[in-house]
Amino acid sequence: MLSQTLSIMGTVEYFEILLPLALILLCAKLFSLLGKKIGLPQVVGMLVAGILLGLIKLIPNQSIFTEDTLKGLSFLAKIGVILIMFSAGIETDLKQFKVCGFPALVITILGVVVPMGLGFIIATAFNGGFENIEQNAISNLFYGTILAATSVSITVATLKELGKLNSKVGTSIIAAAIMDDIIGVILLSLFISLDKGTGAGEVGIVIGKMIGFFAAAAAIGVGLHFLLNLIEKRYPHTRRLPILGFVICFFFAYAAEKWFGVADITGAYVAGIILSTVKEHEYIDRKVEISNYMIFAPVFFANIGITADFSGITATMAGFGLAFIAVGLIGKVLGCGVGSLMCKYSFKDSLRVGIGMMVRAEVVIVCTQKGIDNGLVDPAIMPFILLLVVISALVAPLALKLLYKGEKPDEPQILPPIEAESAPQTDPQPSET
Amino acid sequence: MLSQTLSIMGTVEYFEILLPLALILLCAKLFSLLGKKIGLPQVVGMLVAGILLGLIKLIPNQSIFTEDTLKGLSFLAKIGVILIMFSAGIETDLKQFKVCGFPALVITILGVVVPMGLGFIIATAFNGGFENIEQNAISNLFYGTILAATSVSITVATLKELGKLNSKVGTSIIAAAIMDDIIGVILLSLFISLDKGTGAGEVGIVIGKMIGFFAAAAAIGVGLHFLLNLIEKRYPHTRRLPILGFVICFFFAYAAEKWFGVADITGAYVAGIILSTVKEHEYIDRKVEISNYMIFAPVFFANIGITADFSGITATMAGFGLAFIAVGLIGKVLGCGVGSLMCKYSFKDSLRVGIGMMVRAEVVIVCTQKGIDNGLVDPAIMPFILLLVVISALVAPLALKLLYKGEKPDEPQILPPIEAESAPQTDPQPSET
């Protein structure tokens, strides 16, 4: 036991993560500033920094992105994406969420059905053909399901930067993204279970667990609401409140993923919503944002670029892969856009919702990997999934920024990524000198 | 290449780190608050939290502290210890450092010679005996060297909490700790080289590299001083300054360890000293402290407890191990204490210096591991080294707190670990509601 622990400590040189970290922070900052000059959102700068840093991986025997440092960065990136969603949750205005509940439902349903259907059709065309449509049906449905889930972290960051997170578009996207994540995860579990032939009983358990998660979260949330307000009242402005917030966030994210089969970022978001009902939520959010945007969030965005790898592209998969990307992008814009139009959103707002919902990130990668692990998906699709992630992550913030050009922010832009020009703060303690 | 990256992503469940993180933050906070009630320094609370959480590892098939989550935590802990030393560097008053230069030198020399000599005697007694003193001389000298290096992170955190970091005692300890780290690392490299029989040429290279590091750091430091003041003048109070500080810190720590054979924490401390010369150093330090004490630092302290493992203790090693621990603790108190007395420090201050220098942490573990890797040290000593770490980390803060009882802090206590009761800050942006 001891020697095992020590051999881990001995073989991994933990300091090796410091150089990639320094490079990521420096390049993310530089490219964010450069991007800002030409009107690009800062997340794009961080992603581009990551893609460029990812080129280092092509150098043989480089010691910057080793298996261990990549693992370390992925842990930091995981904390980053959790904190991004937690912060988005804290900033959610529950009243607005209620208002756009029905449109969000319509947007979600069409936003799931359209890309999933298109993905199924494309997959069937390349994988068995329509004459044998039943043969690979579950596999092809799984391909469709991959396109169902959305990762709105980038959209959320962009909308926050634009000061539009609490607009009708912002809350619709967040509400729809929560629901399509749930639908995506349900369908994912469903098809994996169906493929294993365990039958309808498992499906009930999967759905039951999800209902269980939200029921438990609501019950615990009410208790935490009173506990946190009590702590806040007795010890205002102490660090124990944000730290307790972190604990709740990490625990909810873990519990969701581990015990309920719900995505961890959804758990973190739900934890954020609970914290949003606490009086001091702005103070908590500020501490979370400082912690996150100094290290974790830049690592998350850069890591998307760094882990993108296009060397596995083969000619056989190219046609399918490119068609799959196109369908993945168009499907969401079309599905969510039409859904928005049906709910009487303006054309411009419908387009905004569609483009905001287009973004995929870790969830689509995780879904694909789960499909590969279960033998439902060809591993060769992965480079195209990464391409879908990069394209959507690069296109969506840019398109959203263009679509919001000339509009004033609805709400104050709370600490936009990295570049907040915060006003001088009063010094909490007298100066040392 | 792609499939390799993906298999890493597939096999490691990164969300698994969220539960240990939640537990660490919660327990560290709880035990810090409990400890505070009975007058214990908060670092002790965090260490105890870690030791208790470490008991989870004894449960068979537990999924909290797996090999991967322990790796993830170690990466966070590494960033934590780097940022602790960086922050200590930023808070260093270079003028005071100059004032106590000579006493620090005397304290360092005696603080290295005494424990090293005692360690060598004990090792010789148990390992070959005095009649064959030459036989295992290098191995036994290496045992002595293990006791030379100090890890003052815990002492620094305690002194910061007491508001005594910039006192004569505080600066002497920091100055002596920097030097004994250097001496320790030089001797370590020296004995490894001597054992390999590569002769005196290597020794020259090792020493030359160290001189090279400090020369390069001084030259780069002067350039950075002007660059940072320029940035600060043009863009006051923006996040780019602390982020650039992080970049410099991580880069210096990496470069020191990787290219110059100097400990990474020394590199981080040197980076901090460079930043301490910038006008906005208090603003940078505040941002570093918030980022660090929300996640990284609690993980560092708890991780010391979690990785402590006493199951490898055997009867044969017990006598040597316990004697080695005693010599390790007494040697530093004696050596540094006598050194301080020689420099006309009061008896109380001398005792404070000796106890402050007594603390060992990762450096002693790393040194031991390097000895094990090179066949110079028996792996069975490691549990006792961990015991030395735990005892010194538990005893020193407590003893220091007792020795400072009733004294008022010299300087404002800048954001003491976790429990800063920061005054309400003016909101940088207008409120959302």
CSV table of C-alpha atoms in Angstrom, one decimal, chain B residues 66-421:
chain,number,residue,atom,x,y,z
B,66,THR,CA,-8.0,5.8,-6.6
B,67,GLU,CA,-4.7,6.0,-8.3
B,68,ASP,CA,-6.1,8.5,-10.7
B,69,THR,CA,-7.8,10.8,-8.2
B,70,LEU,CA,-4.7,10.8,-6.0
B,71,LYS,CA,-2.7,11.8,-9.1
B,72,GLY,CA,-5.2,14.6,-9.8
B,73,LEU,CA,-5.0,15.8,-6.2
B,74,SER,CA,-1.2,15.7,-6.3
B,75,PHE,CA,-1.3,18.0,-9.3
B,76,LEU,CA,-3.6,20.4,-7.5
B,77,ALA,CA,-1.4,20.1,-4.4
B,78,LYS,CA,1.7,20.9,-6.4
B,79,ILE,CA,0.1,24.1,-7.8
B,80,GLY,CA,-0.9,24.8,-4.2
B,81,VAL,CA,2.6,24.6,-2.7
B,82,ILE,CA,3.9,26.6,-5.7
B,83,LEU,CA,1.4,29.3,-5.1
B,84,ILE,CA,2.0,29.3,-1.3
B,85,MET,CA,5.7,29.9,-1.9
B,86,PHE,CA,5.0,32.4,-4.7
B,87,SER,CA,2.7,34.4,-2.3
B,88,ALA,CA,5.4,34.2,0.4
B,89,GLY,CA,7.8,35.6,-2.1
B,90,ILE,CA,5.5,38.5,-3.0
B,91,GLU,CA,5.2,39.4,0.7
B,92,THR,CA,9.0,39.3,1.3
B,93,ASP,CA,10.5,42.6,2.2
B,94,LEU,CA,13.8,42.6,0.4
B,95,LYS,CA,15.2,45.2,2.7
B,96,GLN,CA,14.7,43.0,5.8
B,97,PHE,CA,16.2,40.1,3.8
B,98,LYS,CA,19.4,42.1,3.4
B,99,VAL,CA,19.5,43.1,7.1
B,100,CYS,CA,19.4,39.5,8.4
B,101,GLY,CA,21.7,38.2,5.7
B,102,PHE,CA,24.6,37.2,8.0
B,103,PRO,CA,22.5,35.7,10.8
B,104,ALA,CA,20.6,33.7,8.2
B,105,LEU,CA,23.9,32.3,6.9
B,106,VAL,CA,25.0,31.2,10.4
B,107,ILE,CA,21.6,29.7,11.1
B,108,THR,CA,21.6,27.9,7.7
B,109,ILE,CA,25.1,26.4,8.2
B,110,LEU,CA,24.5,25.1,11.7
B,111,GLY,CA,21.0,24.1,10.7
B,112,VAL,CA,22.4,21.9,8.0
B,113,VAL,CA,25.5,20.6,9.8
B,114,VAL,CA,23.9,19.5,13.0
B,115,PRO,CA,21.0,17.4,11.7
B,116,MET,CA,23.1,16.1,8.9
B,117,GLY,CA,25.8,15.0,11.3
B,118,LEU,CA,23.4,13.5,13.8
B,119,GLY,CA,21.6,11.7,10.9
B,120,PHE,CA,24.9,10.3,9.6
B,121,ILE,CA,25.8,9.0,13.1
B,122,ILE,CA,22.5,7.3,13.6
B,123,ALA,CA,22.5,5.9,10.1
B,124,THR,CA,26.1,4.6,10.6
B,125,ALA,CA,25.1,3.0,13.9
B,126,PHE,CA,22.3,1.0,12.3
B,127,ASN,CA,23.8,0.6,8.9
B,128,GLY,CA,27.3,-1.0,9.0
B,129,GLY,CA,28.5,0.3,12.3
B,130,PHE,CA,31.4,2.6,13.2
B,131,GLU,CA,34.1,0.0,12.7
B,132,ASN,CA,33.3,0.0,8.9
B,133,ILE,CA,32.5,3.7,8.7
B,134,GLU,CA,33.8,4.0,5.2
B,135,GLN,CA,31.8,1.1,3.8
B,136,ASN,CA,28.4,2.8,3.6
B,137,ALA,CA,29.7,6.3,4.0
B,138,ILE,CA,27.9,7.8,1.0
B,139,SER,CA,24.6,6.0,1.8
B,140,ASN,CA,24.8,7.2,5.4
B,141,LEU,CA,25.8,10.7,4.4
B,142,PHE,CA,22.7,10.7,2.1
B,143,TYR,CA,20.5,9.8,5.2
B,144,GLY,CA,22.0,12.9,6.8
B,145,THR,CA,21.3,15.0,3.7
B,146,ILE,CA,17.6,14.0,3.9
B,147,LEU,CA,17.4,15.9,7.1
B,148,ALA,CA,19.1,19.0,5.7
B,149,ALA,CA,16.3,20.5,3.6
B,150,THR,CA,13.4,22.3,5.2
B,151,SER,CA,9.9,22.9,3.9
B,152,VAL,CA,8.8,26.1,5.4
B,153,SER,CA,5.4,26.3,3.7
B,154,ILE,CA,3.7,25.4,6.9
B,155,THR,CA,5.8,27.7,9.0
B,156,VAL,CA,5.3,30.5,6.5
B,157,ALA,CA,1.5,30.0,6.6
B,158,THR,CA,1.6,29.9,10.4
B,159,LEU,CA,3.7,33.1,10.6
B,160,LYS,CA,1.4,34.8,8.1
B,161,GLU,CA,-1.5,33.9,10.2
B,162,LEU,CA,0.2,35.3,13.3
B,163,GLY,CA,1.2,38.4,11.4
B,164,LYS,CA,4.9,37.7,12.0
B,165,LEU,CA,6.2,36.8,8.5
B,166,ASN,CA,8.2,40.0,8.1
B,167,SER,CA,9.6,39.8,11.7
B,168,LYS,CA,13.3,39.1,12.3
B,169,VAL,CA,12.3,35.4,13.0
B,170,GLY,CA,10.2,35.2,9.8
B,171,THR,CA,12.8,36.6,7.4
B,172,SER,CA,15.6,34.6,9.1
B,173,ILE,CA,13.6,31.4,8.6
B,174,ILE,CA,12.8,32.2,5.0
B,175,ALA,CA,16.3,33.2,4.1
B,176,ALA,CA,17.8,30.2,5.9
B,177,ALA,CA,15.2,27.9,4.3
B,178,ILE,CA,16.1,29.1,0.8
B,179,MET,CA,19.8,28.5,1.6
B,180,ASP,CA,19.4,25.1,3.3
B,181,ASP,CA,17.2,24.0,0.3
B,182,ILE,CA,20.1,24.9,-2.0
B,183,ILE,CA,22.7,23.3,0.2
B,184,GLY,CA,20.5,20.2,0.6
B,185,VAL,CA,19.9,19.9,-3.2
B,186,ILE,CA,23.6,20.5,-3.9
B,187,LEU,CA,24.6,17.8,-1.4
B,188,LEU,CA,21.9,15.5,-2.7
B,189,SER,CA,23.1,15.8,-6.3
B,190,LEU,CA,26.7,15.6,-5.0
B,191,PHE,CA,26.2,12.2,-3.2
B,192,ILE,CA,24.2,10.7,-6.1
B,193,SER,CA,27.0,11.8,-8.5
B,194,LEU,CA,29.7,10.5,-6.1
B,195,ASP,CA,27.9,7.2,-5.7
B,196,LYS,CA,27.8,6.8,-9.5
B,197,GLY,CA,31.5,7.4,-9.5
B,198,THR,CA,31.4,10.1,-12.1
B,199,GLY,CA,33.8,12.2,-10.1
B,200,ALA,CA,34.3,15.8,-9.4
B,201,GLY,CA,33.4,17.1,-12.9
B,202,GLU,CA,29.7,16.5,-12.2
B,203,VAL,CA,29.8,18.3,-8.9
B,204,GLY,CA,31.1,21.4,-10.7
B,205,ILE,CA,28.3,21.2,-13.2
B,206,VAL,CA,25.7,20.8,-10.5
B,207,ILE,CA,27.0,23.9,-8.6
B,208,GLY,CA,27.5,25.8,-11.8
B,209,LYS,CA,23.8,25.2,-12.7
B,210,MET,CA,22.7,26.6,-9.4
B,211,ILE,CA,24.8,29.7,-9.8
B,212,GLY,CA,23.4,29.9,-13.3
B,213,PHE,CA,19.8,29.8,-12.1
B,214,PHE,CA,20.3,32.7,-9.7
B,215,ALA,CA,22.2,34.7,-12.2
B,216,ALA,CA,19.6,34.1,-14.8
B,217,ALA,CA,16.8,34.9,-12.3
B,218,ALA,CA,18.4,38.1,-11.3
B,219,ALA,CA,18.9,39.2,-14.9
B,220,ILE,CA,15.3,38.3,-16.0
B,221,GLY,CA,14.0,39.7,-12.8
B,222,VAL,CA,15.3,43.2,-13.6
B,223,GLY,CA,13.7,43.1,-17.0
B,224,LEU,CA,10.4,41.8,-15.6
B,225,HIS,CA,10.4,44.5,-12.9
B,226,PHE,CA,10.4,47.3,-15.6
B,227,LEU,CA,7.9,45.4,-17.9
B,228,LEU,CA,5.4,44.7,-15.1
B,229,ASN,CA,5.6,48.3,-13.8
B,230,LEU,CA,4.9,49.5,-17.4
B,231,ILE,CA,1.9,47.2,-17.8
B,232,GLU,CA,0.6,48.2,-14.4
B,233,LYS,CA,0.9,51.9,-15.3
B,234,ARG,CA,-1.0,51.5,-18.6
B,235,TYR,CA,-3.6,49.0,-17.4
B,236,PRO,CA,-4.1,49.4,-13.6
B,237,HIS,CA,-6.1,46.8,-11.7
B,238,THR,CA,-6.7,44.5,-14.7
B,239,ARG,CA,-6.5,40.7,-14.4
B,240,ARG,CA,-3.6,40.6,-16.9
B,241,LEU,CA,-1.1,41.5,-14.1
B,242,PRO,CA,-1.9,38.6,-11.7
B,243,ILE,CA,-2.2,36.2,-14.7
B,244,LEU,CA,1.2,37.3,-15.9
B,245,GLY,CA,2.4,36.8,-12.3
B,246,PHE,CA,1.1,33.2,-12.4
B,247,VAL,CA,2.8,32.7,-15.7
B,248,ILE,CA,6.2,33.9,-14.3
B,249,CYS,CA,5.7,31.9,-11.2
B,250,PHE,CA,4.9,28.6,-13.0
B,251,PHE,CA,7.7,29.2,-15.5
B,252,PHE,CA,10.4,30.0,-12.9
B,253,ALA,CA,9.3,27.0,-10.8
B,254,TYR,CA,9.5,24.7,-13.8
B,255,ALA,CA,12.8,26.1,-15.1
B,256,ALA,CA,14.4,25.8,-11.7
B,257,GLU,CA,13.5,22.2,-11.3
B,258,LYS,CA,13.9,21.1,-14.9
B,259,TRP,CA,16.9,23.0,-16.2
B,260,PHE,CA,18.8,24.0,-13.1
B,261,GLY,CA,18.2,21.2,-10.6
B,262,VAL,CA,16.9,23.7,-8.1
B,263,ALA,CA,13.7,22.9,-6.2
B,264,ASP,CA,10.5,24.2,-8.0
B,265,ILE,CA,9.3,25.9,-4.8
B,266,THR,CA,12.5,27.8,-4.6
B,267,GLY,CA,11.9,28.9,-8.2
B,268,ALA,CA,8.3,30.0,-7.3
B,269,TYR,CA,9.7,31.9,-4.3
B,270,VAL,CA,12.2,33.7,-6.4
B,271,ALA,CA,9.4,34.6,-8.9
B,272,GLY,CA,7.5,36.0,-5.9
B,273,ILE,CA,10.5,38.1,-4.8
B,274,ILE,CA,10.6,39.6,-8.3
B,275,LEU,CA,6.9,40.4,-8.2
B,276,SER,CA,7.4,41.9,-4.7
B,277,THR,CA,9.3,44.8,-6.4
B,278,VAL,CA,6.3,45.7,-8.5
B,279,LYS,CA,4.2,48.6,-7.2
B,280,GLU,CA,0.9,46.6,-7.4
B,281,HIS,CA,2.3,43.6,-5.5
B,282,GLU,CA,-0.5,43.8,-2.9
B,283,TYR,CA,-3.2,43.6,-5.6
B,284,ILE,CA,-1.5,40.6,-7.3
B,285,ASP,CA,-1.0,38.9,-3.9
B,286,ARG,CA,-4.7,39.3,-3.1
B,287,LYS,CA,-5.7,37.6,-6.4
B,288,VAL,CA,-3.2,34.9,-5.9
B,289,GLU,CA,-4.4,34.3,-2.3
B,290,ILE,CA,-8.1,34.1,-3.3
B,291,SER,CA,-7.3,31.6,-6.1
B,292,ASN,CA,-5.0,29.5,-3.9
B,293,TYR,CA,-7.0,29.3,-0.6
B,294,MET,CA,-10.3,28.5,-2.3
B,295,ILE,CA,-9.0,25.1,-3.7
B,296,PHE,CA,-5.3,24.6,-4.1
B,297,ALA,CA,-3.9,25.2,-0.7
B,298,PRO,CA,-6.5,23.2,1.2
B,299,VAL,CA,-5.7,20.3,-1.2
B,300,PHE,CA,-2.0,20.7,-0.5
B,301,PHE,CA,-2.3,20.5,3.2
B,302,ALA,CA,-5.0,17.8,3.2
B,303,ASN,CA,-2.9,15.8,0.7
B,304,ILE,CA,0.0,15.6,3.1
B,305,GLY,CA,-2.3,13.8,5.5
B,306,ILE,CA,-4.0,11.7,2.9
B,307,THR,CA,-0.8,10.4,1.4
B,308,ALA,CA,0.6,9.5,4.9
B,309,ASP,CA,0.6,5.8,5.2
B,310,PHE,CA,1.9,3.8,8.2
B,311,SER,CA,1.1,0.3,7.1
B,312,GLY,CA,4.7,-0.4,5.9
B,313,ILE,CA,6.2,-0.1,9.4
B,314,THR,CA,8.2,-3.2,10.3
B,315,ALA,CA,9.9,-4.1,13.6
B,316,THR,CA,13.4,-4.1,12.1
B,317,MET,CA,13.3,-0.5,11.0
B,318,ALA,CA,11.4,0.8,14.0
B,319,GLY,CA,14.5,1.6,16.1
B,320,PHE,CA,16.3,3.3,13.3
B,321,GLY,CA,13.2,5.1,12.1
B,322,LEU,CA,12.3,6.5,15.5
B,323,ALA,CA,15.8,7.6,16.2
B,324,PHE,CA,16.0,9.2,12.8
B,325,ILE,CA,12.8,11.1,13.5
B,326,ALA,CA,14.1,12.3,16.8
B,327,VAL,CA,17.4,13.4,15.3
B,328,GLY,CA,15.6,15.1,12.5
B,329,LEU,CA,13.5,17.2,14.8
B,330,ILE,CA,16.1,17.9,17.5
B,331,GLY,CA,18.9,18.5,15.0
B,332,LYS,CA,17.1,21.4,13.4
B,333,VAL,CA,16.0,23.0,16.6
B,334,LEU,CA,19.5,22.6,18.1
B,335,GLY,CA,21.4,23.7,15.0
B,336,CYS,CA,19.3,26.7,14.0
B,337,GLY,CA,18.6,27.6,17.6
B,338,VAL,CA,22.4,27.7,18.5
B,339,GLY,CA,23.0,29.6,15.2
B,340,SER,CA,20.5,32.2,16.3
B,341,LEU,CA,21.9,32.5,19.8
B,342,MET,CA,25.4,33.0,18.2
B,343,CYS,CA,23.9,35.9,16.2
B,344,LYS,CA,22.6,37.5,19.5
B,345,TYR,CA,18.9,36.6,19.0
B,346,SER,CA,17.0,36.3,22.2
B,347,PHE,CA,16.4,32.8,23.6
B,348,LYS,CA,12.7,32.9,22.7
B,349,ASP,CA,13.5,34.1,19.1
B,350,SER,CA,16.2,31.4,18.8
B,351,LEU,CA,13.7,28.7,19.8
B,352,ARG,CA,11.2,30.2,17.3
B,353,VAL,CA,13.7,30.0,14.5
B,354,GLY,CA,14.7,26.4,15.5
B,355,ILE,CA,11.1,25.2,15.6
B,356,GLY,CA,10.1,27.1,12.5
B,357,MET,CA,13.0,25.4,10.6
B,358,MET,CA,12.1,22.0,12.0
B,359,VAL,CA,9.2,21.5,9.6
B,360,ARG,CA,9.7,19.0,6.7
B,361,ALA,CA,7.2,18.3,3.9
B,362,GLU,CA,7.4,17.4,0.3
B,363,VAL,CA,11.1,18.2,-0.1
B,364,VAL,CA,12.2,15.6,2.5
B,365,ILE,CA,9.9,13.0,0.8
B,366,VAL,CA,11.3,13.9,-2.6
B,367,CYS,CA,14.8,13.6,-1.3
B,368,THR,CA,14.1,10.2,0.3
B,369,GLN,CA,12.5,9.0,-2.9
B,370,LYS,CA,15.5,10.2,-4.9
B,371,GLY,CA,17.7,8.2,-2.5
B,372,ILE,CA,15.5,5.1,-2.9
B,373,ASP,CA,15.6,5.5,-6.7
B,374,ASN,CA,19.4,5.6,-6.6
B,375,GLY,CA,19.7,2.7,-4.3
B,376,LEU,CA,21.2,4.8,-1.5
B,377,VAL,CA,18.3,4.6,0.9
B,378,ASP,CA,16.2,1.7,2.3
B,379,PRO,CA,12.6,2.1,1.1
B,380,ALA,CA,11.4,1.0,4.6
B,381,ILE,CA,12.5,4.4,6.0
B,382,MET,CA,9.7,6.1,4.1
B,383,PRO,CA,6.9,5.6,6.7
B,384,PHE,CA,9.2,7.2,9.2
B,385,ILE,CA,9.8,10.1,6.9
B,386,LEU,CA,6.1,10.6,6.6
B,387,LEU,CA,5.8,10.4,10.3
B,388,LEU,CA,8.5,13.1,10.6
B,389,VAL,CA,6.5,15.2,8.2
B,390,VAL,CA,3.3,14.8,10.1
B,391,ILE,CA,4.8,15.3,13.6
B,392,SER,CA,6.8,18.3,12.5
B,393,ALA,CA,3.8,19.8,10.7
B,394,LEU,CA,1.6,19.2,13.7
B,395,VAL,CA,4.0,20.3,16.4
B,396,ALA,CA,5.7,23.3,14.8
B,397,PRO,CA,2.6,25.5,14.1
B,398,LEU,CA,1.3,24.7,17.6
B,399,ALA,CA,4.6,25.4,19.3
B,400,LEU,CA,5.0,28.7,17.2
B,401,LYS,CA,1.5,29.8,18.2
B,402,LEU,CA,2.3,29.1,21.9
B,403,LEU,CA,5.7,31.0,21.6
B,404,TYR,CA,3.9,34.0,20.1
B,405,LYS,CA,1.0,33.9,22.6
B,406,GLY,CA,0.0,37.3,23.8
B,407,GLU,CA,2.0,39.2,21.1
B,408,LYS,CA,0.3,41.5,18.7
B,409,PRO,CA,0.9,41.0,15.0
B,410,ASP,CA,3.6,43.2,13.5
B,411,GLU,CA,1.9,43.5,10.2
B,412,PRO,CA,-1.7,43.2,9.0
B,413,GLN,CA,-2.6,39.6,8.6
B,414,ILE,CA,-3.1,39.4,4.8
B,415,LEU,CA,-5.8,36.9,4.1
B,416,PRO,CA,-4.9,34.3,6.6
B,417,PRO,CA,-5.7,30.7,5.3
B,418,ILE,CA,-9.3,30.1,4.5
B,419,GLU,CA,-10.8,32.2,7.4
B,420,ALA,CA,-10.2,35.7,6.3
B,421,GLU,CA,-13.0,37.9,7.5
